[in-house]
Every structure is written in structure tokens, then in C-alpha cells.
XYZ file of C-alpha atoms in Angstrom:
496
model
C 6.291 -0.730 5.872
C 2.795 -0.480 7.588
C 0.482 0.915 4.906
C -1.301 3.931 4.922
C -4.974 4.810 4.027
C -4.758 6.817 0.746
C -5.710 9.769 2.572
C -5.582 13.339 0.575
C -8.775 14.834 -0.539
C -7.905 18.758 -0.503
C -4.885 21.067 -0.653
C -5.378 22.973 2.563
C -2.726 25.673 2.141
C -1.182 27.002 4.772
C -3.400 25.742 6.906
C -3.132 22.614 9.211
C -5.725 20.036 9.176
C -7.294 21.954 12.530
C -6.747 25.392 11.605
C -8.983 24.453 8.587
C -11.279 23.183 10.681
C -11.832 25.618 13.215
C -11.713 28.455 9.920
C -14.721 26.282 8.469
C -16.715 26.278 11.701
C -16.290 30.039 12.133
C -17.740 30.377 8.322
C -20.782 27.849 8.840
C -21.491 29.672 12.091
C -21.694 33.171 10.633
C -24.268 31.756 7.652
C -27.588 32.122 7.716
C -29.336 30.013 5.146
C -32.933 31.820 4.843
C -30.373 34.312 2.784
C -28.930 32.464 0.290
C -28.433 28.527 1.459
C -25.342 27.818 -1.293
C -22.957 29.301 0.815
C -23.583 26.741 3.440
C -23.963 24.215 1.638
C -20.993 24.260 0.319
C -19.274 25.150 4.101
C -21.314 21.965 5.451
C -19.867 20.060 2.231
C -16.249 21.810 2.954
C -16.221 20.838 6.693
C -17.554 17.587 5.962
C -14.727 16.522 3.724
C -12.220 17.621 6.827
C -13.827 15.406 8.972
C -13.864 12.183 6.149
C -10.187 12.503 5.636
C -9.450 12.067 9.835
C -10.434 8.488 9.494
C -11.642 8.540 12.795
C -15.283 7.142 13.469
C -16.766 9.951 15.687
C -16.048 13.103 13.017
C -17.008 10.849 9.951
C -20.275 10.280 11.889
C -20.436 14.218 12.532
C -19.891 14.368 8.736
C -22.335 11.959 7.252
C -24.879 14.755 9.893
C -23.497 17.673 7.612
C -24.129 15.665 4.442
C -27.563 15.046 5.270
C -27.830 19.126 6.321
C -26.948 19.973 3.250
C -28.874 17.371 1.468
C -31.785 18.993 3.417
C -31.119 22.842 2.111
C -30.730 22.005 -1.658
C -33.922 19.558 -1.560
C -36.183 22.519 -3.396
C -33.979 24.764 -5.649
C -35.559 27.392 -7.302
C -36.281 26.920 -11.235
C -33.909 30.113 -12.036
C -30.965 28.380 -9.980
C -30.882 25.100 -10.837
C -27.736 24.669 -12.573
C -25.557 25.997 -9.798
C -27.291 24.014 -7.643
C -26.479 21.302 -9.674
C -22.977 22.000 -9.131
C -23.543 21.643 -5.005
C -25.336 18.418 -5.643
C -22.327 17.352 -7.289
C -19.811 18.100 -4.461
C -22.447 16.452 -2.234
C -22.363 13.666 -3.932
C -18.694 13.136 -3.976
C -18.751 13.884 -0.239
C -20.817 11.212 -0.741
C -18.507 8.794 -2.023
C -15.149 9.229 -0.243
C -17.524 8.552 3.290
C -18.208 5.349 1.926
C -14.916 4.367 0.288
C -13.809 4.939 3.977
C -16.102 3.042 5.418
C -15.642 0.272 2.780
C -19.135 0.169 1.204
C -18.379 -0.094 -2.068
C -21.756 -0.688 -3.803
C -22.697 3.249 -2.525
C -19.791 4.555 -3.107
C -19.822 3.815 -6.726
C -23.192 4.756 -6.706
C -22.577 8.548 -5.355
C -18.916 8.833 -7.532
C -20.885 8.260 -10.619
C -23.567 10.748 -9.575
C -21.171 12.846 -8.543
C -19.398 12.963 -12.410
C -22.866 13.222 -13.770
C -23.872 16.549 -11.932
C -20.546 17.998 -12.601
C -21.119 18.019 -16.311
C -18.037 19.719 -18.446
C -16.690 21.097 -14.872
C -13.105 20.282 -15.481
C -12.198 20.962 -11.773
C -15.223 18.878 -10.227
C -14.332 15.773 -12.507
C -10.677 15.739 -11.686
C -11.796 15.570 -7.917
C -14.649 13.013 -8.980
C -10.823 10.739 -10.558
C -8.946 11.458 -7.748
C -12.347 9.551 -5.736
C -12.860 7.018 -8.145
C -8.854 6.041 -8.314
C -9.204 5.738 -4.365
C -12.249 3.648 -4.852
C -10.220 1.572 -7.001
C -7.039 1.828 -4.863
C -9.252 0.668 -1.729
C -9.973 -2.512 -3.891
C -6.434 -3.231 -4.667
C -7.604 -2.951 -8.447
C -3.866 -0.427 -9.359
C -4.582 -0.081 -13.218
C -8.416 0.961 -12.789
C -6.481 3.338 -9.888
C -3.689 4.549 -12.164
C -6.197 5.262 -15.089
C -8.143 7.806 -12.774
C -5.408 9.345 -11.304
C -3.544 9.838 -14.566
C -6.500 10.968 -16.243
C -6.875 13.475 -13.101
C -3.551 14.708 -13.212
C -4.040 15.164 -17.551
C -7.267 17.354 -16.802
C -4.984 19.701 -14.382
C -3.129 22.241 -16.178
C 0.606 22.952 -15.780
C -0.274 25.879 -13.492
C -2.898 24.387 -11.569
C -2.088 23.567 -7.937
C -4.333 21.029 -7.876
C -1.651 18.974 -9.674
C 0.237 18.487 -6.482
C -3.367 16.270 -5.005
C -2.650 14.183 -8.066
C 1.099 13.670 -7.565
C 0.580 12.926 -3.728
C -2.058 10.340 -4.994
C 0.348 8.361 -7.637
C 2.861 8.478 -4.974
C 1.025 6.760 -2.308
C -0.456 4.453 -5.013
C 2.965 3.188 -6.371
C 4.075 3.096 -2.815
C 1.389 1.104 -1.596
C 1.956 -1.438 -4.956
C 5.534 -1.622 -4.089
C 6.738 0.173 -7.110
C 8.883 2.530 -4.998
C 10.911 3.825 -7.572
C 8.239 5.355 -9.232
C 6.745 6.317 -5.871
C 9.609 8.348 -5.243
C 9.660 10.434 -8.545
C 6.149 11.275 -7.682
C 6.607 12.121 -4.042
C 9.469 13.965 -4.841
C 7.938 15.942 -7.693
C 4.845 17.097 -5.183
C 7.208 17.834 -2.560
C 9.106 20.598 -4.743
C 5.397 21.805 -5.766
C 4.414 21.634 -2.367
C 7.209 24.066 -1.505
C 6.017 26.657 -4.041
C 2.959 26.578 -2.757
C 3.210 26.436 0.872
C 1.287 23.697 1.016
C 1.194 21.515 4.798
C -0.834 18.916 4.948
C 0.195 17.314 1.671
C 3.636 17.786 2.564
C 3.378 16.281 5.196
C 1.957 13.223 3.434
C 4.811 13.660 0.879
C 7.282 13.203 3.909
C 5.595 10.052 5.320
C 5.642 8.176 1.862
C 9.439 9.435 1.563
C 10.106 7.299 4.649
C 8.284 4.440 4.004
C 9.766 4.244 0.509
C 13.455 4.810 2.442
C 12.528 2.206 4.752
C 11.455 -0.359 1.977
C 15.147 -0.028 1.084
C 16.236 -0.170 4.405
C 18.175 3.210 4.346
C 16.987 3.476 7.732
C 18.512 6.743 8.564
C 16.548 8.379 5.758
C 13.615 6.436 6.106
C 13.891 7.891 10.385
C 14.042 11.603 9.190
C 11.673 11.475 6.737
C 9.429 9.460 9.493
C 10.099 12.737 11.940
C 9.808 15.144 9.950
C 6.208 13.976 8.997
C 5.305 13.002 12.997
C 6.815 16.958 14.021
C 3.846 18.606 11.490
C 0.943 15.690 13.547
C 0.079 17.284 16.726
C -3.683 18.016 16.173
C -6.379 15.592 17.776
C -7.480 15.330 14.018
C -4.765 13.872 13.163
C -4.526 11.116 15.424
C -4.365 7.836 12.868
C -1.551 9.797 10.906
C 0.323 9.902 14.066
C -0.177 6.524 14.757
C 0.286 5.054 11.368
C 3.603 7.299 11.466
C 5.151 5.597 15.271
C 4.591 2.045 13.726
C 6.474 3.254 10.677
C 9.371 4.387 13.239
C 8.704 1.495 15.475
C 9.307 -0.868 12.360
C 12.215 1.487 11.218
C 13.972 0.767 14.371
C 13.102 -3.325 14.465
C 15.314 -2.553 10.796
C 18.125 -1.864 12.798
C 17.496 -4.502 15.274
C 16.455 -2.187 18.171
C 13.511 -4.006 19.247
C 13.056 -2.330 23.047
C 12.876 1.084 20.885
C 10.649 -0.638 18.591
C 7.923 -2.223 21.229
C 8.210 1.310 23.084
C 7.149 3.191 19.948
C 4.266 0.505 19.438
C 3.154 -0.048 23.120
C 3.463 3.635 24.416
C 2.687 5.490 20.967
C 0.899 3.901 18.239
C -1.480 1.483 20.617
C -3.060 3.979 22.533
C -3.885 5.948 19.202
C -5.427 3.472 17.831
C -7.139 2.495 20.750
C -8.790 6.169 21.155
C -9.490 5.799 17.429
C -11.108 1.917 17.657
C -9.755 0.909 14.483
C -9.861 -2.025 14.044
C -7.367 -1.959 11.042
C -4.839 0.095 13.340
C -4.990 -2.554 15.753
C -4.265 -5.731 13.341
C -1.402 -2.766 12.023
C -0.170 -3.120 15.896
C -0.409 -6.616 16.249
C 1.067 -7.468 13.347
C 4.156 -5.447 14.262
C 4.550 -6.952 17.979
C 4.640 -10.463 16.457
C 7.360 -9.080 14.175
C 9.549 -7.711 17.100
C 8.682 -10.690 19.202
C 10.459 -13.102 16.489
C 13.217 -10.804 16.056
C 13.886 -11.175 20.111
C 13.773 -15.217 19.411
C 16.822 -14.216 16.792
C 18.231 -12.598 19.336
C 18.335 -15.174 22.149
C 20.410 -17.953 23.439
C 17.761 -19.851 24.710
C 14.387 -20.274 23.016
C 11.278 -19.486 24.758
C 8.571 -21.314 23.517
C 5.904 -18.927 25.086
C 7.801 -15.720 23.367
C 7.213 -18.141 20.512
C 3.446 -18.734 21.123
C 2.844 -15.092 21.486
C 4.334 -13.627 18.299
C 1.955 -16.744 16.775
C -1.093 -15.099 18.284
C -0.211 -11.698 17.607
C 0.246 -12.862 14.035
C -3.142 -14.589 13.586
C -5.152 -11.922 15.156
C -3.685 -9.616 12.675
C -4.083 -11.833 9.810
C -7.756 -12.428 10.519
C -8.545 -8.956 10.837
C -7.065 -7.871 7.216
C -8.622 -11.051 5.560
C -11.904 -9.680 6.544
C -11.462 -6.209 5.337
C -9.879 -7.631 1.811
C -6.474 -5.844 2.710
C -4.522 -7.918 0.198
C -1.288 -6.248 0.656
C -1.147 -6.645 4.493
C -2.446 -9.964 4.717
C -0.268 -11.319 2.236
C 2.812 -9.549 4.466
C 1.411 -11.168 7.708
C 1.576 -14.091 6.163
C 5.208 -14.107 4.745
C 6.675 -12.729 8.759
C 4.264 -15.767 10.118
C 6.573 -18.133 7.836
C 9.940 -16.277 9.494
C 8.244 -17.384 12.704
C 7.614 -20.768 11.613
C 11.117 -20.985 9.790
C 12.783 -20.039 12.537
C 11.109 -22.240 15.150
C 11.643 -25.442 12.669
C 15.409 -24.336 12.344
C 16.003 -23.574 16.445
C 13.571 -26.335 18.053
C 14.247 -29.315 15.182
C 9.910 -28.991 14.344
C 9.893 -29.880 10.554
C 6.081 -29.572 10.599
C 6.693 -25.919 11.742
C 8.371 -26.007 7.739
C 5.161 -27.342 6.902
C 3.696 -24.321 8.183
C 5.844 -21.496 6.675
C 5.264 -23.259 3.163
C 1.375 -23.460 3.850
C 1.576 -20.107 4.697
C 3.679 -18.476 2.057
C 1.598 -20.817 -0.370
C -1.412 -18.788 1.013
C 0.126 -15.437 0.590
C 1.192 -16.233 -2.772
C -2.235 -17.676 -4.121
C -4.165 -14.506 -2.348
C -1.634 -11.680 -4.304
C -2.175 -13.530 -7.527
C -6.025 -13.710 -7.588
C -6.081 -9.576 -6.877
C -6.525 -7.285 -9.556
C -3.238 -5.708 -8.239
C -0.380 -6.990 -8.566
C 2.166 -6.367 -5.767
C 5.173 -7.822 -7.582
C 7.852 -6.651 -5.380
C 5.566 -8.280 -2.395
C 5.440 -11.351 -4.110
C 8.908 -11.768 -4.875
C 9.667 -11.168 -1.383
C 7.384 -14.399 -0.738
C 8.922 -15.967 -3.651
C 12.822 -15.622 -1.932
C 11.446 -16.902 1.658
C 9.831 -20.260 0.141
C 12.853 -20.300 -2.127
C 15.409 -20.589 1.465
C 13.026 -22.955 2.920
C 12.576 -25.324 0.279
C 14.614 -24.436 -2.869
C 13.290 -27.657 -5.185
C 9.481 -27.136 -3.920
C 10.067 -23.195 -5.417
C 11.609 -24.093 -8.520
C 9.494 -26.486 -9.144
C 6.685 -24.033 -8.762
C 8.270 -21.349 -10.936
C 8.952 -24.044 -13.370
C 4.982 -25.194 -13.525
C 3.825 -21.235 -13.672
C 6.468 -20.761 -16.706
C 4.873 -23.351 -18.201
C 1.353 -22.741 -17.902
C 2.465 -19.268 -18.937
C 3.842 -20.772 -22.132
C 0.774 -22.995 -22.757
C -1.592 -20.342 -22.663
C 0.051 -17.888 -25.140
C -1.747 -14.869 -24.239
C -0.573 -11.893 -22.998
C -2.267 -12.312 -19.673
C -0.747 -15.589 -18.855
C 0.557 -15.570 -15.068
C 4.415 -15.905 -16.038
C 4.624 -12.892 -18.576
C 1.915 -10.508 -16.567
C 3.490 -7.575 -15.157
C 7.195 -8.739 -17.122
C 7.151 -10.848 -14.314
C 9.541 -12.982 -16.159
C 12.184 -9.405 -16.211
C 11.402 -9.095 -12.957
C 12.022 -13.062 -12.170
C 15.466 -12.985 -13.679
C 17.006 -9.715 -12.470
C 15.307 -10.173 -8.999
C 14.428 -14.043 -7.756
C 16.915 -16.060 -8.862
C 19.884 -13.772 -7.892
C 18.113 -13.374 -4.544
C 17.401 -17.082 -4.330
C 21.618 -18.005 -4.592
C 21.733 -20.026 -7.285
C 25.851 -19.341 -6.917
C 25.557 -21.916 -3.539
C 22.772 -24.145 -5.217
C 25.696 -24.956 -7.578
C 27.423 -26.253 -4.788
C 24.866 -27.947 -2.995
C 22.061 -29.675 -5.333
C 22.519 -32.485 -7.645
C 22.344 -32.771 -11.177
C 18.355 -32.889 -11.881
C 18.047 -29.595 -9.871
C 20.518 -27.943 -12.552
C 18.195 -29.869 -15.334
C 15.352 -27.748 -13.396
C 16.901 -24.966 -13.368
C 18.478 -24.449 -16.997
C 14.652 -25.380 -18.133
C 13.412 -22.519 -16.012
C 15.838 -20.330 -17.492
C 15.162 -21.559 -20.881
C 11.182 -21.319 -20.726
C 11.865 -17.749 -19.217
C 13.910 -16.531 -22.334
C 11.366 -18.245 -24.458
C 9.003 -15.928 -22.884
C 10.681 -13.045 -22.909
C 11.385 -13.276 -26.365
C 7.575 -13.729 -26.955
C 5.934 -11.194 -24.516
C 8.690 -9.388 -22.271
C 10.233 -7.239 -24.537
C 14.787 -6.585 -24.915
C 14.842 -5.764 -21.562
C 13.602 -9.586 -20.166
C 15.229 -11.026 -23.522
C 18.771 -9.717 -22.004
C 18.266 -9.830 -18.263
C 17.066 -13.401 -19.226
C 20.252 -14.084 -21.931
C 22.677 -12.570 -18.505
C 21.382 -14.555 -16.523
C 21.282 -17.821 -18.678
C 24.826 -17.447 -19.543
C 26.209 -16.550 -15.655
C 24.612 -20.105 -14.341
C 25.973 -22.185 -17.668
C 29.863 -20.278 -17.157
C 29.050 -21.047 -12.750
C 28.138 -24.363 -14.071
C 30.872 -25.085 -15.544
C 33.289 -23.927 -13.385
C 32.010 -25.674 -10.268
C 32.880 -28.412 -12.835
C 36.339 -27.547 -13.576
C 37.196 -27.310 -10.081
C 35.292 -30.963 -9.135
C 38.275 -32.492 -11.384
């Protein structure tokens, strides 16, 4: 599914994103700061935050000019009040830092996060918010356990009864989600979405609802995956809420190209999500939308009798252009997904027009994809297995032999970070890959040094397990060692 900026910075109640809004307006209006100048301070910071969390480029603008106005008013506190206008400086800070995580400056928004923790001192509440900032820091580059540690720690400094809790669910959820870990995602989304309920909380449902469907559409429970999609798209009417709309039609739009409607799907893209991300300029949005038309484009060349070399040409383009676009922002998950639907393309063209350096191309390409998910601090295993299965149906001996040289280098380096046991990758490799991969019809097809290949990748994968992967990889590896010897020797029996 198309991913989502990790988006929630405040529980808003009842409220709606523009209800909050126009409430914090009304309040800033009414101050007068020759009074007392806290109170609008911390309205400018409030108001600010609202605007940060639109993602859109003119109200972040209008909030960076309410961060500097309330820079301006706590410039020359008074001696006597100097520790609660410490506390101001603290929430300015943060402010601060989730402006520039947006924007993608890193170097200041580390700078203003830490500040930010500093000024809040022992303020349990303001260094749960100063986690939930860093963990998106960390989140926006694709670092998960740096991510995980702040939002867990977040979520410990909330108490059982503190609402807050449900920002730090919502937060895990999108995090897993976004890592491809949807299992988990979904015992977090589902956990806020009960708490949400007690509290009447909308905006965060709302979220909640979105990361339902995207985790339903990961599974390809479509029907799900469309109501959750709805339900989420029925609560984003406001003009502040514009990318969340968008971001939500190119989930339908993709929900749809599931079930192999691609007219519904280019409708949702061309006549809903494009135009919001065109009013938005995002840049992101729009490699989001062309990513998506090169995916319905090669699932129209699937779909016809004759090729059509331009349709073909296009979805390349569209492809590319996306590709580019998330290479420069260091979107790791994205880019390594554009490049695993560019291989489809290139599969399928090699397989329908008789191009075998097309095949070229889709390995080049998944060999990219791979490499660029490996060197990231996170590790998007279900991503890369997904890459893993498509190189493994173009060229079955070129992916075994590449498992077989990673097991190995895993073995050599007996540490605990070595590639192959990272992330019980090698759990994940036998319960996942190699059933995905139809070993069952390699049996059939491949000779006898491509079974020698394959019983030593099973072999060096117990080995591991055993090692580093704990009983679970030990069995799933034992299962799965035993089902290709007995498939093995059947194919055998029935040769003779």
C-alpha cells in the first residue's frame, strides 16, 4: 500500500482537525499579550502544531510565522517566571522539531528535539511528546529500532489512565505498518481504536481506520481493506486535510487495481488523488501517483490480447519518474517497491514480446531494490521477501545462488549481526521464501546440482538457526528440510 507520513502529533478530542483550528484562532484572537504573553504563546505554539501536521506547504509556512511570534514574546522573561517559561520554550522547541522532520532537515530537527527534552526537565508529559518526535525523527530516517525505542519508552512514561496512550498506540501502529510487520500493526491499531472509542477521540481514529485498511489491503482482503479505506475518507472533508484524502483515494485506487478493476483504479487516481496533490505540490504525492499509474498501466498489458508497446513505454516512464523522486528524498520503502513493480513491467514485457534483455532489467532492478533495503537501518523484511519471490520466478538458480552466498557470509562472520541471521531472517526465509518460491515444481523441473544447491541452503540455514535463530527457525528450518528430502524422494520413486 502507498505509505503514509507518520502524521499524529495531538489527540484533538472531539474535535476535527478544522474545528480545532478555527477554536485556536478564536483563542489567539481574544489574547492580548501586554497582559500576560504565556497564554499566547502557548495558543501560537497550539495552532502552530495544527498547521505542521496538514503537511501542506502554505500552513507549515504560516506556522514556522507563529513559531517565530512566539519566539519573539518569550525572548525577555522576567527573573520570577523563568521556570514556566522554560516550560513554553520547551513546547517551542518541539514545535520546532516536528517542522523540520517534515520538511526533512534533519540536522535542526535533532537540534530543537534535544532542546526541546532539555527544557522540559522531569516533565513526564513534555518528554513523552519530545519520544513520540524523536521516534518520528527516527521513523522519517527509516532507522525502526531507534523509532521503536522512543515510542515504547513514550508509551512506558504514559500511565494506564492517561489518554495520551492512544498517540503512542497510533504511532507503533503506523510504524509496524510502515515496516511491514502488519501483524503487530494490527494489535496496535486495534488496541487505539477501542481507546479511541472511550474517548471520543476523531482524528486519531480516523488514522486508526486508514492503517486498518492498508494493513487489510497488504493481505489482500480487499473488502476489508475498502471499508476500512471509507470509513477513514467519510471523516476527510476539511481543506486541512487534503494529503490525508489523497493519500486515502490512492489507497482505494490501489485496493481496486487488487481486484483487477483498473478503470476504477485510474479514476480514483486521475480524478481524486492527482488533483490533491497537485493543490498540495508535493512532490512525494506526485511520485505516490505516478508510481500507481505505472502499476495499473502494466496490469492493462496483463489484461490485453495484443501488446502495446507505447502502453508499455508509459508505465516505464511513470515508473522512473517515481523512482527518481523517492531516491532523492531517501524514501527507502517506496523506492525499493517501485523498483520490484518496474521488474513486473520488465518481466512481463520479456515474457509477452520474447526481449530477454528486458530479464536483464527486472534482475538489475530487483538487485537494486534488494541492495538499497539491506544498507537501511530498517529492515523491511516482508518488503524484501517480496523482492526475494519475484527474482526467485525470474531466475530461480541466480536467487538461490544468492541466498546460498548471503547464508554463507552469514556463517563466516559468526556474529549476531551477520546479514543471514539479522532480523531471524533465516525463520523468516524458511517459513516464507522458499514455500513462496515452489520448490514442489523446482523438483520437477531443475537438475540434480540445483537440488545439491538447494539441500546446502537448507542445511547452512538450520546451521544457523541452531546458532542464532532460536526453536522457532531450528523447527521451521528442520520442516522444511525434511518436506524437500521426503518431495525429493518421491519425485524419485515415481521417475522409476
Amino acid at each position: 500500500m502507498t505509505l503514509h507520513p507518520i502524521e499524529p502529533g495531538q489527540r484533538l478530542g472531539t474535535l476535527d482537525r478544522a474545528m480545532a483550528i478555527a477554536q485556536a484562532e478564536a483563542v489567539v484572537n481574544s489574547l492580548h499579550p501586554a497582559e500576560d504573553p504565556l497564554p499566547l504563546v502557548r495558543s501560537l505554539v497550539q495552532i502552530a502544531l495544527l498547521f505542521i501536521e496538514t503537511g501542506q506547504l502554505a500552513l507549515q509556512q504560516r506556522a514556522k510565522t507563529l513559531l517565530l511570534r512566539a519566539e519573539a514574546l518569550l525572548s525577555h522573561p522576567p527573573c520570577q517566571q523563568a521556570k514556566v517559561y522554560r516550560a513554553e520554550v520547551a513546547w517551542l522547541m518541539y514545535g520546532r522539531g516536528l517542522l523540520y522532520i517534515w520538511q526533512r532537515n534533519f540536522v535542526d530537527a535533532l537540534v530543537h528535539l534535544r532542546a526541546a527534552n532539555r527544557a522540559f526537565g522531569d516533565n513526564a508529559q513534555g518528554l513523552s511528546i519530545v519520544d513520540d518526535g524523536l521516534g518520528r525523527y527516527y521513523a522519517a530516517l527509516n532507522d525502526f529500532h531507534a523509532a521503536l525505542f522512543h515510542f515504547e519508552r513514550s508509551l512506558a512514561r504514559r500511565s494506564p489512565n492517561n489518554p495520551d496512550r492512544l498517540l503512542s498506540l497510533v504511532l507503533l501502529g503506523h510504524l509496524h505498518q510502515q515496516s511491514y510487520l502488519h501483524d503487530r500493526a494490527e494489535v496496535y491499531y486495534q488496541q487505539a481504536l477501542a481507546l479511541a472509542e472511550d474517548l471520543g477521540e476523531v482524528d486519531l481514529k480516523l488514522q486508526v481506520w486508514a492503517g486498518l485498511g492498508r494493513v487489510a489491503a497488504a493481505r489482500r482482503n480487499w473488502e476489508w481493506a475498502r471499508q476500512c479505506t471509507r470509513t477513514a475518507l467519510a471523516g476527510r472533508t476539511s481543506p486541512y486535510e487534503l494529503q490525508q484524502a489523497a493519500y486515502l483515494y490512492l489507497n482505494l485506487a490501489e485496493i481496486e487495481l487488487g481486484e483487477g478493476n483498473c478503470e476504477r483504479a485510474q479514476t480514483l487516481v486521475e480524478g481524486d488523488a492527482a488533483p490533491r496533490f497537485e493543490a498540495l505540490t508535493s512532490a512525494v504525492g506526485w511520485a505516490h501517483v505516478n508510481r500507481m499509474m505505472g502499476c495499473i498501466l502494466t496490469q492493462r498489458l496483463t489484461q490485453q490480447t495484443d501488446w502495446d508497446s507505447q502502453l508499455a513505454e508509459t508505465a516505464e516512464d511513470y515508473f522512473l519518474d517515481a523512482s527518481m523522486t523517492f531516491e532523492e528524498q531517501g524514501l527507502v520503502a517506496p523506492y525499493a517497491l517501485t523498483l520490484h513493480d518496474m521488474a513486473e513491467l520488465y518481466r512481463l514485457t520479456a515474457q509477452r514480446q520474447n526481449v530477454p534483455n528486458d530479464t536483464g532489467k527486472a534482475i538489475r532492478a530487483l538487485g537494486l531494490g534488494l541492495s538499497v533495503l539491506e544498507k537501511a537501518p530498517q529492515k523491511a523484511t516482508s518488503l524484501s521477501f517480496k523482492l526475494e519471490v519475484l527474482l526467485n520466478a525470474i531466475d530461480p538458480i541466480l536467487w538461490l545462488n544468492r541466498k546460498r552466498d548471503r547464508l554463507r557470509a552469514g556463517t563466516g562472520a559468526g556474529e549476531g549481526m551477520a546479514i543471514a541471521a539479522r532480523e531471524q531472517e533465516v525463520t523468516l526465509l524458511a517459513v516464507e521464501v522458499i514455500p513462496a518460491a515452489g520448490l514442489t515444481s523446482l523438483a520437477e523441473q531443475l537438475p540434480y546440482t540445483v537440488f545439491k544447491t538447494v539441500d546446502t541452503l537448507l542445511q547452512q540455514a538450520l546451521e544457523i538457526s541452531r546458532e542464532r535463530g532460536g526453536w522457532l527457525a531450528e523447527a521451521s528450518s528442520r520442516r522444511l528440510l525434511w518436506g524437500f528430502w521426503n518431495h525429493s524422494l518421491e519425485s524419485e520413486r515415481h521417475s522409476t
